[in-house]
Tab-separated table of N, CA and C in Angstrom:
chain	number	residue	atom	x	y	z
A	496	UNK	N	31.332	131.409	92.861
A	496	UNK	CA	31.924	130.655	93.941
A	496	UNK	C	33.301	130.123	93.583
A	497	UNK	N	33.490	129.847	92.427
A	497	UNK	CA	35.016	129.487	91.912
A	497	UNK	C	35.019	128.386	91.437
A	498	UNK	N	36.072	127.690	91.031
A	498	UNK	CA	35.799	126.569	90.271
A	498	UNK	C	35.599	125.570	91.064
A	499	UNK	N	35.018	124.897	90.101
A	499	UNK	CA	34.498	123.156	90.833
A	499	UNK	C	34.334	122.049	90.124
A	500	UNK	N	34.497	120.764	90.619
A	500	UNK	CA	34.802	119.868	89.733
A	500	UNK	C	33.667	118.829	90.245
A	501	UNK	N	32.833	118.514	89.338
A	501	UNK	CA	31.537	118.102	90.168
A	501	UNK	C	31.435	116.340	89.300
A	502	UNK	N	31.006	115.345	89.673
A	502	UNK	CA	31.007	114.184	89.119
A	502	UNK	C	29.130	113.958	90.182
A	503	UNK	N	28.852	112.624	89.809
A	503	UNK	CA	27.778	112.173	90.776
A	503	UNK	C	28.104	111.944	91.717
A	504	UNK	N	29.198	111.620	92.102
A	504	UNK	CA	29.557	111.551	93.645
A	504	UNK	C	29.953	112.255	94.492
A	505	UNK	N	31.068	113.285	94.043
A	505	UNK	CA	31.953	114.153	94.400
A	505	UNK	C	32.133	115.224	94.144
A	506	UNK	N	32.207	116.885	95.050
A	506	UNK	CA	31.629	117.923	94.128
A	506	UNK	C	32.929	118.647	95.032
A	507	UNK	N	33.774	118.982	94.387
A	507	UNK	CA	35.159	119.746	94.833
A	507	UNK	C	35.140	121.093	94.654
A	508	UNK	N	34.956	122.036	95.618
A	508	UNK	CA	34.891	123.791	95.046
A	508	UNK	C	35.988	123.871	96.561
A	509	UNK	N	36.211	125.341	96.172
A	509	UNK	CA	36.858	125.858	97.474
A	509	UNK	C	36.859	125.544	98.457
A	510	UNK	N	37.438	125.779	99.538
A	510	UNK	CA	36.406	125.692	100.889
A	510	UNK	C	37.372	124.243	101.396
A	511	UNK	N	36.334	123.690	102.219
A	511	UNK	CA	36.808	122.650	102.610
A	511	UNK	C	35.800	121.177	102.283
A	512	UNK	N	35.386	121.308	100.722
A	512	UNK	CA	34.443	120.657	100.397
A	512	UNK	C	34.728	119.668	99.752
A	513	UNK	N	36.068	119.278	100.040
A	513	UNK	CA	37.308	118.206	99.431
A	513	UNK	C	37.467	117.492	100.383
A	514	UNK	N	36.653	117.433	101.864
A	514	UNK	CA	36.502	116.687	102.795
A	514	UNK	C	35.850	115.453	102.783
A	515	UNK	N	34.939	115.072	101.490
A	515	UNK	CA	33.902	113.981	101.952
A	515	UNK	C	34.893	113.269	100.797
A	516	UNK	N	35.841	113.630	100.585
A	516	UNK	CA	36.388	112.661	99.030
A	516	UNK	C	36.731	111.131	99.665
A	517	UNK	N	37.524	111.156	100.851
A	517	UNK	CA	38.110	109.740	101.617
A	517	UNK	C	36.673	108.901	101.737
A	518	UNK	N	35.883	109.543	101.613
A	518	UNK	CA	34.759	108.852	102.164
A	518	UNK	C	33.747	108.104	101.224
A	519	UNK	N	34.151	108.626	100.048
A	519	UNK	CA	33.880	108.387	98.788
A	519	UNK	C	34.750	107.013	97.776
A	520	UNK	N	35.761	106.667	99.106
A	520	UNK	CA	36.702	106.027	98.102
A	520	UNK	C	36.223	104.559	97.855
A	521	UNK	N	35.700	103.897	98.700
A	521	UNK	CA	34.769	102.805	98.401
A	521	UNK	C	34.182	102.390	97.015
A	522	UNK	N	33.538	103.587	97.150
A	522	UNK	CA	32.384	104.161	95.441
A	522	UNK	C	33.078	104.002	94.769
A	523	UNK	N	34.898	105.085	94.706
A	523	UNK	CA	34.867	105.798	93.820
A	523	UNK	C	35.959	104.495	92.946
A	524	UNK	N	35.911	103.510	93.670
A	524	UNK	CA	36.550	102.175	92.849
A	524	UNK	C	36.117	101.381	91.743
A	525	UNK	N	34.352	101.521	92.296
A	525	UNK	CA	33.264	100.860	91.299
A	525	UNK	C	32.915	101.691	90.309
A	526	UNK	N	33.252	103.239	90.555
A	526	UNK	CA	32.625	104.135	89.143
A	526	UNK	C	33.625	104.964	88.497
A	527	UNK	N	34.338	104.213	86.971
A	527	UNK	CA	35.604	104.789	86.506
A	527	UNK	C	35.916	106.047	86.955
A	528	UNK	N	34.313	107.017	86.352
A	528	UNK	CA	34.739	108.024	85.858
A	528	UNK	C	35.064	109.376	86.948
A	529	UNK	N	35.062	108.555	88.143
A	529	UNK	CA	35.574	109.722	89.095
A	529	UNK	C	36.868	108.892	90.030
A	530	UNK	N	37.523	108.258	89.748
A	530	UNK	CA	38.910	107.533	90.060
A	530	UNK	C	39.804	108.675	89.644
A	531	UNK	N	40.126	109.356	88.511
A	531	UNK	CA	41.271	110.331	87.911
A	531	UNK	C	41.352	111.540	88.628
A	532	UNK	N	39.758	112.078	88.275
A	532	UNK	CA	39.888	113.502	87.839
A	532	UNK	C	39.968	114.632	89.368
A	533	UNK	N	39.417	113.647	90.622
A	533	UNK	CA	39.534	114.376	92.014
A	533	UNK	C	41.069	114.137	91.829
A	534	UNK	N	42.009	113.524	91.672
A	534	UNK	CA	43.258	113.290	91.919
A	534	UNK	C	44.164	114.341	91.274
A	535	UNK	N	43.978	114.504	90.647
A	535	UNK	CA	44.463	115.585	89.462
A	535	UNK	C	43.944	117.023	89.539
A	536	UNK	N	42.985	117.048	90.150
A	536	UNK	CA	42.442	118.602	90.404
A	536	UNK	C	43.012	118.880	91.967
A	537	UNK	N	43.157	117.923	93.000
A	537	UNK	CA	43.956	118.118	94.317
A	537	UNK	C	45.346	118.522	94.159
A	538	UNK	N	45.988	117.456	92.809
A	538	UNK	CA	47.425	117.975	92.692
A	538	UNK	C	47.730	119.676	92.432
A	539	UNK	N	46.304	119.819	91.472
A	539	UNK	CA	46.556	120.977	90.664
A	539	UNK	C	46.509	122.276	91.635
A	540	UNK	N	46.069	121.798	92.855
A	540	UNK	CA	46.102	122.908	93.837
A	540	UNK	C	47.177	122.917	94.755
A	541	UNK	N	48.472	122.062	94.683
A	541	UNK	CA	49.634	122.332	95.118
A	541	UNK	C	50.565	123.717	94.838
A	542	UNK	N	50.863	124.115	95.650
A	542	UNK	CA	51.922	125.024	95.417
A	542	UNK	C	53.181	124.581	95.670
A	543	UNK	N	54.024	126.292	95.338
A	543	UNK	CA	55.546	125.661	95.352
A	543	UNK	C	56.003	125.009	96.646
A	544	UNK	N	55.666	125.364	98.037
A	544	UNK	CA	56.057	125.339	99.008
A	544	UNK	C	55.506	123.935	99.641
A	545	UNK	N	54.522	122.902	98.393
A	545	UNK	CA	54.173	121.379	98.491
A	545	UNK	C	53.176	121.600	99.113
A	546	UNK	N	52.410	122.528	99.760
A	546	UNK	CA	51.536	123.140	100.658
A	546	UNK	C	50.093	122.735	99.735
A	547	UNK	N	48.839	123.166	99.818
A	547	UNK	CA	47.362	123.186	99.316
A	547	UNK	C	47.227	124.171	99.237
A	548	UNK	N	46.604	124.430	98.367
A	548	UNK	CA	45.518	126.276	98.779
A	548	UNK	C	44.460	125.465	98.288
A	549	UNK	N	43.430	126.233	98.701
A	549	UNK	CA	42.216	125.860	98.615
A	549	UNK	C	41.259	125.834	97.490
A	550	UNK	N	42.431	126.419	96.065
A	550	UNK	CA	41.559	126.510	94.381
A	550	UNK	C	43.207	126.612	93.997
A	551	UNK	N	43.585	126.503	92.932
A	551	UNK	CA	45.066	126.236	91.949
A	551	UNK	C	45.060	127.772	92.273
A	552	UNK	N	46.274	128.209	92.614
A	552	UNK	CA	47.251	129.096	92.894
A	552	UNK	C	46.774	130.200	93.977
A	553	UNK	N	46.149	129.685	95.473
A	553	UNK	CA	46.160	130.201	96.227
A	553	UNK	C	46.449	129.631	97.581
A	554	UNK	N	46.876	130.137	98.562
A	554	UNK	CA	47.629	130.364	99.616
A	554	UNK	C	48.294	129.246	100.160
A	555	UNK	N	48.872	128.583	100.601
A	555	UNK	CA	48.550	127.140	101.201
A	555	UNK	C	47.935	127.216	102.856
A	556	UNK	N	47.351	126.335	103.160
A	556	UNK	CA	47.047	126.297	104.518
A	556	UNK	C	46.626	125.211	104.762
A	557	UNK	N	47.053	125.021	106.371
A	557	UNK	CA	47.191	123.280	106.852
A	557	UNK	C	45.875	122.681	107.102
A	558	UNK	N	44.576	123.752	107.033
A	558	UNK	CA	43.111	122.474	107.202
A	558	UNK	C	43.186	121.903	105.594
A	559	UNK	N	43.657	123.007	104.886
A	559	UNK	CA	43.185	122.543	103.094
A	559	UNK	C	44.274	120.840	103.127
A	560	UNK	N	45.667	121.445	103.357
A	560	UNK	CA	46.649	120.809	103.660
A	560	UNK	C	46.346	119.411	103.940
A	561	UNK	N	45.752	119.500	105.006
A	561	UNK	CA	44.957	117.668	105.706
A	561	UNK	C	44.018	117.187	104.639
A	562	UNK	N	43.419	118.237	104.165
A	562	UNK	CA	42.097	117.392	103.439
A	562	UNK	C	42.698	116.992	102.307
A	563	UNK	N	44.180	117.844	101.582
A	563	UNK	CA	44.159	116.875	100.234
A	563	UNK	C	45.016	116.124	100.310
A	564	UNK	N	45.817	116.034	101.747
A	564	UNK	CA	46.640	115.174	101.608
A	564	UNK	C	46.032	113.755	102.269
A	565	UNK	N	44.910	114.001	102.975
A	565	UNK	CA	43.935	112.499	103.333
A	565	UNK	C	43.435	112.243	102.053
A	566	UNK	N	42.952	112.989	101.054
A	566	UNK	CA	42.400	112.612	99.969
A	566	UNK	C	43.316	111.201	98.920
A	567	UNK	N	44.891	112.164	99.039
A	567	UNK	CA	45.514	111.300	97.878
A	567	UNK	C	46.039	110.420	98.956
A	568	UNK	N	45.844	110.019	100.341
A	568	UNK	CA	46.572	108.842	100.697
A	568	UNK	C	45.534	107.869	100.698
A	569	UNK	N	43.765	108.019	100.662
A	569	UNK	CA	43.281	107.395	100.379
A	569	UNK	C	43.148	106.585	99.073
A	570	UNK	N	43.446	107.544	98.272
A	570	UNK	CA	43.559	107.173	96.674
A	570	UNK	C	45.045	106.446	96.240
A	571	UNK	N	45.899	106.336	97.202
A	571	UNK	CA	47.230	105.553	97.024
A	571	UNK	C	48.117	106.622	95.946
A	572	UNK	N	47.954	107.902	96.206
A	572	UNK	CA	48.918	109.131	95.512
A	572	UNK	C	49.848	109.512	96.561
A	573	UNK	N	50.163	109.106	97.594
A	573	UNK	CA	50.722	110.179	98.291
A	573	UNK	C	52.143	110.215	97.702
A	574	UNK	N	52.434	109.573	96.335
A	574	UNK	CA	53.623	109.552	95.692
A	574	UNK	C	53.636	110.866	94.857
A	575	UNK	N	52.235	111.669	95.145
A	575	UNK	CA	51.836	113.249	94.166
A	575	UNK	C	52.256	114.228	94.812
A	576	UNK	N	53.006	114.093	96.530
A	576	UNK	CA	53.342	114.966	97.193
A	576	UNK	C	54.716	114.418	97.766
A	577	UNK	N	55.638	116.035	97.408
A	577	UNK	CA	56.739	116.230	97.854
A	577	UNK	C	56.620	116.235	99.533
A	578	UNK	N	57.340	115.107	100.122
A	578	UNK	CA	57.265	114.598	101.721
A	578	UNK	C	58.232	115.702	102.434
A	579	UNK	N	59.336	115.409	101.796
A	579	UNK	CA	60.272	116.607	102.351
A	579	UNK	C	60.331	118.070	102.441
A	580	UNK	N	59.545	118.439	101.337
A	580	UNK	CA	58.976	120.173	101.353
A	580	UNK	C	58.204	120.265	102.041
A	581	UNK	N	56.852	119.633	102.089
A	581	UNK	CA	55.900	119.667	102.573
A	581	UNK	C	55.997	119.635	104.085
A	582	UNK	N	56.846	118.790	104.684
A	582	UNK	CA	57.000	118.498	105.975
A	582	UNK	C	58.437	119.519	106.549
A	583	UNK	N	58.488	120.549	105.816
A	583	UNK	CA	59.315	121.404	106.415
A	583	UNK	C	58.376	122.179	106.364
A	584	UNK	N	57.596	122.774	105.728
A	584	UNK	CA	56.582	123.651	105.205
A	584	UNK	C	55.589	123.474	106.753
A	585	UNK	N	55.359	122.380	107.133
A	585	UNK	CA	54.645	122.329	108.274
A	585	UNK	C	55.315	122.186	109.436
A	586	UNK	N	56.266	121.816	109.233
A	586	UNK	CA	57.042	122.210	110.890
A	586	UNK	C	57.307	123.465	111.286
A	587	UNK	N	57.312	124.320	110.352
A	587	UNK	CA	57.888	125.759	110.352
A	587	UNK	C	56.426	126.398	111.194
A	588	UNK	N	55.552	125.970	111.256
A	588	UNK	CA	54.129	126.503	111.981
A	588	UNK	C	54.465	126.341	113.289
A	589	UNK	N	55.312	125.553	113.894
A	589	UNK	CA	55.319	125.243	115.681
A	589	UNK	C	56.131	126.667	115.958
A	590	UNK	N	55.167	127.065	116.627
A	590	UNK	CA	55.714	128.402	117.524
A	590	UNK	C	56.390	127.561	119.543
A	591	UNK	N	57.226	128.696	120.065
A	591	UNK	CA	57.825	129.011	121.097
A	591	UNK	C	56.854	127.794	121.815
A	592	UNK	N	55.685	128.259	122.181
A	592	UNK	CA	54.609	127.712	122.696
A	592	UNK	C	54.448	126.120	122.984
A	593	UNK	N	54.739	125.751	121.593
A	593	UNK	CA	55.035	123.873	121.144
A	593	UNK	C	53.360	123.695	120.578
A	594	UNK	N	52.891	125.180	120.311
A	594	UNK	CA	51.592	124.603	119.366
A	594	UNK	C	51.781	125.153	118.007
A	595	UNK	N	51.081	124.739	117.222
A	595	UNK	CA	51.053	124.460	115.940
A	595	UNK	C	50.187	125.337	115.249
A	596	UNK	N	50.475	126.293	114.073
A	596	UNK	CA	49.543	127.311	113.484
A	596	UNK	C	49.368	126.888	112.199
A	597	UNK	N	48.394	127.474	111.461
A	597	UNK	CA	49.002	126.996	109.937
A	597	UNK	C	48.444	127.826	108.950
A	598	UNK	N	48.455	129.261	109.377
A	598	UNK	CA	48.107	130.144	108.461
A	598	UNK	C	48.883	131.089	108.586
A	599	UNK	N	49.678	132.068	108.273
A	599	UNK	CA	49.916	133.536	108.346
A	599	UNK	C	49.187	134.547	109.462
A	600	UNK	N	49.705	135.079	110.566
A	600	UNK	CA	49.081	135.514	111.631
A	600	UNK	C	48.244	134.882	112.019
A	601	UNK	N	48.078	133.750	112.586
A	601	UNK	CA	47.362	132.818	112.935
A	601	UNK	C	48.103	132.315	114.864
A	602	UNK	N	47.092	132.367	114.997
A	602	UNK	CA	47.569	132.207	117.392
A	602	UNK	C	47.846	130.404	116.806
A	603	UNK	N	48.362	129.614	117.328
A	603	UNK	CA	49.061	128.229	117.297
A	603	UNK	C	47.301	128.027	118.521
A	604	UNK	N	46.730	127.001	117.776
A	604	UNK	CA	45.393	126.265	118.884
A	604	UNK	C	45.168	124.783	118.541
A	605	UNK	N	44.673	124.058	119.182
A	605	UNK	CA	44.156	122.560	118.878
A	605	UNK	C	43.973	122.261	118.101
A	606	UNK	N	43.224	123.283	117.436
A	606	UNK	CA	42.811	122.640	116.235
A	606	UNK	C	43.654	122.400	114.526
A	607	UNK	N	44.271	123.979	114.526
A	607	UNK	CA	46.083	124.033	114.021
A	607	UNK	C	46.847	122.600	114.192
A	608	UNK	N	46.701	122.299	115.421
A	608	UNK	CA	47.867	121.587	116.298
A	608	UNK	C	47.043	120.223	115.171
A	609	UNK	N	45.995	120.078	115.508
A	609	UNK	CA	45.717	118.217	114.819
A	609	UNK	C	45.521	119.084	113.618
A	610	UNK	N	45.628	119.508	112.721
A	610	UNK	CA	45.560	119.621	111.082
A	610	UNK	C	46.959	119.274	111.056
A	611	UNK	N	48.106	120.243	111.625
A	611	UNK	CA	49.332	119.884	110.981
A	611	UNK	C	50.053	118.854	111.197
A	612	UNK	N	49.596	118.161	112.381
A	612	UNK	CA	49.995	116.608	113.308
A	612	UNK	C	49.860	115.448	112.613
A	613	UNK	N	48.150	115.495	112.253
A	613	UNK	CA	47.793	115.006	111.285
A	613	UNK	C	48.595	114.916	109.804
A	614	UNK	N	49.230	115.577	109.079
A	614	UNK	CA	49.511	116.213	107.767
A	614	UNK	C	50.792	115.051	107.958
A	615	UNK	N	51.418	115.341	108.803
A	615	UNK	CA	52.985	115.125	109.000
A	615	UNK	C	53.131	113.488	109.751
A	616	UNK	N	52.065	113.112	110.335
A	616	UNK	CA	52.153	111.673	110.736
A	616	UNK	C	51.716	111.139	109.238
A	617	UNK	N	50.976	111.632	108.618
A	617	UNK	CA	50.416	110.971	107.027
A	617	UNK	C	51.475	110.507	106.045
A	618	UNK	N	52.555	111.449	106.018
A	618	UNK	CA	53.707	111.613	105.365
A	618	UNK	C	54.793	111.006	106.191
A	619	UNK	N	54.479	110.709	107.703
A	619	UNK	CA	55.764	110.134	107.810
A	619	UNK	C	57.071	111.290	108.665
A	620	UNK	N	56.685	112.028	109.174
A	620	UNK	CA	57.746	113.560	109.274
A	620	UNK	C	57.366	114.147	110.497
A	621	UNK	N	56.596	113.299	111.868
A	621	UNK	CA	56.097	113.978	112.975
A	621	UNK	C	57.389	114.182	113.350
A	622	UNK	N	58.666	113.797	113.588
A	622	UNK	CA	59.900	113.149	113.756
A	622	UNK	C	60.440	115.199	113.831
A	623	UNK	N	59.896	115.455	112.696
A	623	UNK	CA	60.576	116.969	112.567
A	623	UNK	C	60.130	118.184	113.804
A	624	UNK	N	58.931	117.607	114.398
A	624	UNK	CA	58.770	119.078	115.612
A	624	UNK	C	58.760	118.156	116.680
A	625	UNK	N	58.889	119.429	117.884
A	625	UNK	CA	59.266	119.589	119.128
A	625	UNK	C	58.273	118.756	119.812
A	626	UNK	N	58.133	117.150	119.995
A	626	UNK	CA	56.476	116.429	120.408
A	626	UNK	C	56.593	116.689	121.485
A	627	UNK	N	57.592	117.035	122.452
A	627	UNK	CA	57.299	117.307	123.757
A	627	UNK	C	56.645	118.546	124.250
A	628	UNK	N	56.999	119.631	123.619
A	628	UNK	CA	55.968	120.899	123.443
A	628	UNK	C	55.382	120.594	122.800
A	629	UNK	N	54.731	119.717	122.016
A	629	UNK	CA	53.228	119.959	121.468
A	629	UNK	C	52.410	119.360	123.049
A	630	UNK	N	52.829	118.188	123.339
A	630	UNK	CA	52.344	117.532	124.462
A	630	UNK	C	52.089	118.904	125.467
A	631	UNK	N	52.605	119.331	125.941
A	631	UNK	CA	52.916	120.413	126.965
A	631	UNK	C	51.638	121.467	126.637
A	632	UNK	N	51.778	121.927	125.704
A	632	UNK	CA	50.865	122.932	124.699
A	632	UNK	C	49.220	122.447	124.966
A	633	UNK	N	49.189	121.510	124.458
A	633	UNK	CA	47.772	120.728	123.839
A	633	UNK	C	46.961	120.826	125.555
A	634	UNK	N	47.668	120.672	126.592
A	634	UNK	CA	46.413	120.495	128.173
A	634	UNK	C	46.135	122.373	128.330
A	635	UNK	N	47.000	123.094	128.333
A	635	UNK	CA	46.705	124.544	128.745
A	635	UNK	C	46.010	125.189	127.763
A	636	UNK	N	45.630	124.970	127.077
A	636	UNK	CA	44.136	125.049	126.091
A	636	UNK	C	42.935	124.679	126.734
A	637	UNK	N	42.846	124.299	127.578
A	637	UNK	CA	41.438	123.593	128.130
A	637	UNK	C	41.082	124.874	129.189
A	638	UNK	N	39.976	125.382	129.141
A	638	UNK	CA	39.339	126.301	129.968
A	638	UNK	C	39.663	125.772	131.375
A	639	UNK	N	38.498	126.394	132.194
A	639	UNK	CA	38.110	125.722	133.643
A	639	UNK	C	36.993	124.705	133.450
A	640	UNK	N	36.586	124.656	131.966
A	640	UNK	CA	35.395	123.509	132.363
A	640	UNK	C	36.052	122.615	131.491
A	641	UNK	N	37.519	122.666	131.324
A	641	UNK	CA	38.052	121.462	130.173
A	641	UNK	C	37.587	121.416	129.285
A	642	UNK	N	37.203	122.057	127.967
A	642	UNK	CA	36.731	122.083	127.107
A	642	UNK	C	38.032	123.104	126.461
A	643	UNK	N	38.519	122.188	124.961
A	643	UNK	CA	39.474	122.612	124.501
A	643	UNK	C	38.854	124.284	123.991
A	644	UNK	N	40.054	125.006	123.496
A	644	UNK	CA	40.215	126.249	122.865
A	644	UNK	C	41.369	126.973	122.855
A	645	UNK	N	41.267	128.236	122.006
A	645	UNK	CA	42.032	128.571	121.685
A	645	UNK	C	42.936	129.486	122.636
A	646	UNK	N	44.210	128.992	122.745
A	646	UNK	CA	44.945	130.240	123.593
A	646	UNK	C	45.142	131.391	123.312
C-alpha cells in the first residue's frame, strides 16, 4: 500500500487518510509523541510546485492539497508552506468556465471548485482568481433536481 506513518492516534498512508489529522489536534497536544512526526511527513510530501502529492515525490493535487494544508494550519505550520507558489499553483486550475480543477485533465466541478477555494482562502490568496466566475460557475452545476454535479 505504500508508506505510512502510524502512531496510536494517527495513521497517514496515501490516499486521503491525512484527513482525520485536524481532528486529532486536541489529542495530539496531550500526547508528545505524535505532535512532530505527522508534521514532517506532510512537509515531506511537498513538491516543487508547493503543491501535495499524496506519498513524497508524487503528483500534486488539490484534494491532497486541502488535506495537508488543513493539517499544518491546524498544527500552527502554515509557516511550512510556500503561500506564493502554492497559490499560483492553484489559481492556474480556474478554467474559461470560472470553475476550478485540480488535477491534469480533470473537467473544473464543485467539488475541485471547494478543494482549491478552500486551499487559497487558508493561505490567504482567494484574491488571485476570477470570484465572480467562480460564483457564476458554482449554480449551473445543479441538475433539474438541484443537486450539485459535475459539468
Amino acid at each position: 500500500m505504500g508508506p505510512s506513518l502510524e502512531t496510536n492516534w494517527v495513521k497517514l498512508t496515501p490516499g486521503f487518510r491525512i484527513f482525520p489529522y485536524p481532528a486529532c489536534h486536541y489529542c495530539a497536544d496531550r500526547i508528545p509523541k505524535i505532535r512532530r512526526r505527522p508534521v514532517d511527513y506532510i512537509v515531506s510530501c511537498k513538491n516543487m510546485d508547493s503543491g501535495f502529492g499524496r506519498v513524497p515525490g508524487r503528483e500534486s493535487h488539490s484534494g491532497q492539497i486541502f488535506c495537508c494544508v488543513d493539517a499544518l494550519a491546524v498544527k500552527g505550520h502554515l509557516d511550512r508552506v510556500d503561500k506564493d507558489l502554492l497559490g499560483w499553483w492553484l489559481c492556474e486550475w480556474q478554467v474559461k468556465s470560472g470553475g476550478l480543477n485540480g488535477w491534469s485533465e480533470k473537467l473544473p466541478d464543485v467539488c475541485y471548485s471547494w478543494w482549491v477555494l478552500s486551499s487559497l482562502t487558508m493561505i490567504g490568496w482567494v484574491r488571485w482568481i476570477d470570484q465572480e466566475k467562480l460564483i457564476e460557475f458554482i449554480p449551473n452545476c445543479q441538475d433539474t433536481e438541484m443537486v450539485m454535479c459535475q459539468l
